[in-house]
XYZ file of N, CA and C in Angstrom:
240
model
N 127.119 138.743 97.696
C 125.869 138.468 97.021
C 126.102 137.702 95.738
N 125.109 136.938 95.351
C 125.110 136.340 94.027
C 124.877 137.447 93.014
N 125.444 137.295 91.836
C 125.210 138.261 90.774
C 123.803 138.120 90.217
N 123.358 139.135 89.551
C 121.983 139.195 89.035
C 121.654 138.099 88.028
N 122.661 137.547 87.358
C 122.402 136.552 86.310
C 122.970 135.173 86.640
N 123.210 134.895 87.914
C 123.800 133.623 88.332
C 122.955 132.421 87.903
N 121.686 132.598 87.799
C 120.732 131.517 87.506
C 120.724 131.088 86.043
N 121.366 131.826 85.167
C 121.319 131.511 83.742
C 122.044 130.190 83.439
N 121.605 129.546 82.388
C 122.114 128.227 81.986
C 123.634 128.198 81.881
N 124.230 129.244 81.333
C 125.686 129.261 81.137
C 126.457 129.553 82.422
N 125.730 129.844 83.494
C 126.389 130.134 84.768
C 126.087 129.015 85.761
N 125.074 129.137 86.582
C 124.751 128.079 87.548
C 123.239 127.930 87.672
N 122.658 127.112 86.824
C 121.200 126.964 86.816
C 120.625 126.284 88.066
N 121.496 125.878 89.002
C 120.969 125.375 90.279
C 120.332 126.516 91.062
N 120.703 127.752 90.736
C 120.080 128.922 91.328
C 118.933 129.367 90.428
N 118.069 130.208 90.973
C 117.027 130.828 90.169
C 116.961 132.308 90.526
N 116.050 133.030 89.893
C 115.955 134.470 90.147
C 115.666 134.757 91.617
N 114.900 133.878 92.252
C 114.584 134.061 93.671
C 115.825 133.910 94.546
N 116.789 133.111 94.104
C 118.031 132.933 94.858
C 118.769 134.258 95.018
N 118.724 135.078 93.984
C 119.391 136.378 94.013
C 118.751 137.248 95.099
N 117.449 137.219 95.185
C 116.725 138.000 96.195
C 116.992 137.445 97.587
N 116.886 136.143 97.734
C 117.073 135.504 99.043
C 118.469 135.739 99.601
N 119.481 135.667 98.760
C 120.851 135.839 99.264
C 121.044 137.232 99.844
N 120.352 138.208 99.311
C 120.471 139.579 99.823
C 119.784 139.734 101.172
N 118.819 138.904 101.458
C 118.139 138.940 102.749
C 118.996 138.334 103.865
N 119.913 137.474 103.509
C 120.729 136.777 104.502
C 121.643 137.705 105.290
N 122.113 138.768 104.656
C 123.024 139.692 105.322
C 122.419 140.198 106.629
N 121.207 140.688 106.580
C 120.544 141.208 107.775
C 120.274 140.126 108.805
N 119.943 138.939 108.344
C 119.670 137.823 109.254
C 120.939 137.437 110.002
N 122.046 137.273 109.266
C 123.311 136.917 109.916
C 123.802 138.025 110.840
N 123.616 139.259 110.431
C 124.028 140.383 111.268
C 123.242 140.393 112.574
N 121.952 140.124 112.490
C 121.102 140.073 113.681
C 121.517 138.938 114.616
N 121.795 137.783 114.063
C 122.232 136.641 114.868
C 123.543 136.971 115.573
N 124.481 137.547 114.834
C 125.784 137.901 115.416
C 125.606 138.905 116.554
N 124.761 139.885 116.334
C 124.533 140.904 117.362
C 123.943 140.285 118.628
N 122.950 139.408 118.461
C 122.316 138.748 119.614
C 123.308 137.898 120.393
N 124.277 137.323 119.686
C 125.254 136.442 120.328
C 126.536 137.162 120.736
N 126.606 138.443 120.446
C 127.797 139.203 120.794
C 129.009 138.829 119.964
N 128.765 138.480 118.722
C 129.819 138.031 117.818
C 130.103 139.135 116.799
N 131.363 139.332 116.488
C 131.718 140.292 115.443
C 131.143 139.824 114.115
N 130.737 140.760 113.295
C 130.144 140.433 112.002
C 130.717 141.353 110.938
N 131.029 140.772 109.807
C 131.496 141.543 108.668
C 130.895 140.932 107.406
N 130.186 141.711 106.632
C 129.585 141.226 105.390
C 130.555 141.438 104.233
N 130.950 140.359 103.599
C 131.850 140.458 102.451
C 131.242 141.331 101.356
N 129.925 141.304 101.247
C 129.247 142.074 100.203
C 129.412 143.584 100.371
N 129.875 144.028 101.526
C 130.159 145.452 101.714
C 131.449 145.861 101.006
N 132.248 144.882 100.595
C 133.570 145.167 100.059
C 133.820 144.611 98.660
N 133.193 143.492 98.338
C 133.454 142.828 97.054
C 132.154 142.315 96.458
N 132.220 141.979 95.186
C 131.055 141.387 94.526
C 131.501 140.221 93.651
N 130.561 139.370 93.339
C 130.858 138.196 92.512
C 131.348 138.627 91.138
N 132.287 137.866 90.607
C 132.803 138.115 89.268
C 131.685 137.890 88.250
N 131.630 138.718 87.235
C 130.595 138.602 86.195
C 130.741 137.309 85.388
N 131.909 136.661 85.453
C 132.122 135.422 84.698
C 131.113 134.350 85.097
N 130.825 134.254 86.424
C 129.852 133.252 86.858
C 128.818 133.819 87.839
N 128.979 135.079 88.208
C 128.057 135.745 89.141
C 127.924 135.011 90.471
N 128.953 134.246 90.817
C 128.878 133.433 92.031
C 130.143 133.524 92.880
N 131.295 133.523 92.259
C 132.566 133.480 92.972
C 133.340 134.780 92.805
N 134.270 135.001 93.718
C 135.158 136.147 93.595
C 136.246 135.851 92.576
N 136.740 136.893 91.928
C 137.908 136.726 91.074
C 139.158 136.968 91.928
N 140.324 136.905 91.323
C 141.573 137.049 92.081
C 141.623 138.386 92.826
N 141.230 139.454 92.158
C 141.240 140.770 92.787
C 140.257 140.827 93.959
N 139.094 140.234 93.796
C 138.112 140.192 94.877
C 138.640 139.455 96.093
N 139.331 138.352 95.866
C 139.931 137.601 96.979
C 140.984 138.436 97.695
N 141.783 139.162 96.922
C 142.828 140.002 97.522
C 142.199 141.108 98.370
N 141.178 141.750 97.843
C 140.492 142.811 98.588
C 139.906 142.249 99.878
N 139.209 141.137 99.770
C 138.579 140.534 100.954
C 139.626 140.103 101.975
N 140.731 139.539 101.515
C 141.804 139.140 102.437
C 142.335 140.350 103.201
N 142.515 141.443 102.512
C 143.000 142.657 103.177
C 141.983 143.200 104.176
N 140.718 143.155 103.824
C 139.666 143.633 104.729
C 139.610 142.766 105.985
N 139.678 141.452 105.809
C 139.652 140.540 106.960
C 140.890 140.777 107.830
N 142.037 140.918 107.210
C 143.269 141.181 107.958
C 143.126 142.465 108.779
N 142.670 143.531 108.135
C 142.495 144.799 108.851
C 141.499 144.675 109.987
N 140.424 143.931 109.759
C 139.420 143.724 110.804
C 140.033 142.989 112.005
N 140.795 141.954 111.729
C 141.450 141.198 112.807
C 142.466 142.058 113.548
N 143.160 142.905 112.833
C 144.108 143.823 113.481
C 143.363 144.800 114.384
N 142.234 145.332 113.902
C 141.426 146.255 114.707
C 140.901 145.577 115.980
N 140.641 144.288 115.866
C 140.115 143.531 116.998
C 141.252 143.070 117.920
N 142.497 143.375 117.550
C 143.687 142.989 118.315
C 143.854 141.464 118.388
N 143.422 140.780 117.336
C 143.567 139.322 117.271
C 144.894 138.951 116.647
N 145.387 139.774 115.744
C 146.681 139.519 115.105
C 147.712 140.485 115.648
């Protein structure tokens, strides 16, 4: 998810307050699409959140956590 203040001038004013709301709606939409197509789905927002520095990107620790989650998911799926 985008952070609550991503839209502020010092962060990324290309977003607005509505962007924060809309991005949270996407999780359910993508999950529904994946389910209909029989595709595995994993929401990064279940594991990590945007760094407060810009409320948009992961920090180094967030990337490490997400990498481990993806790796574990692939192992569970017997892909790796």
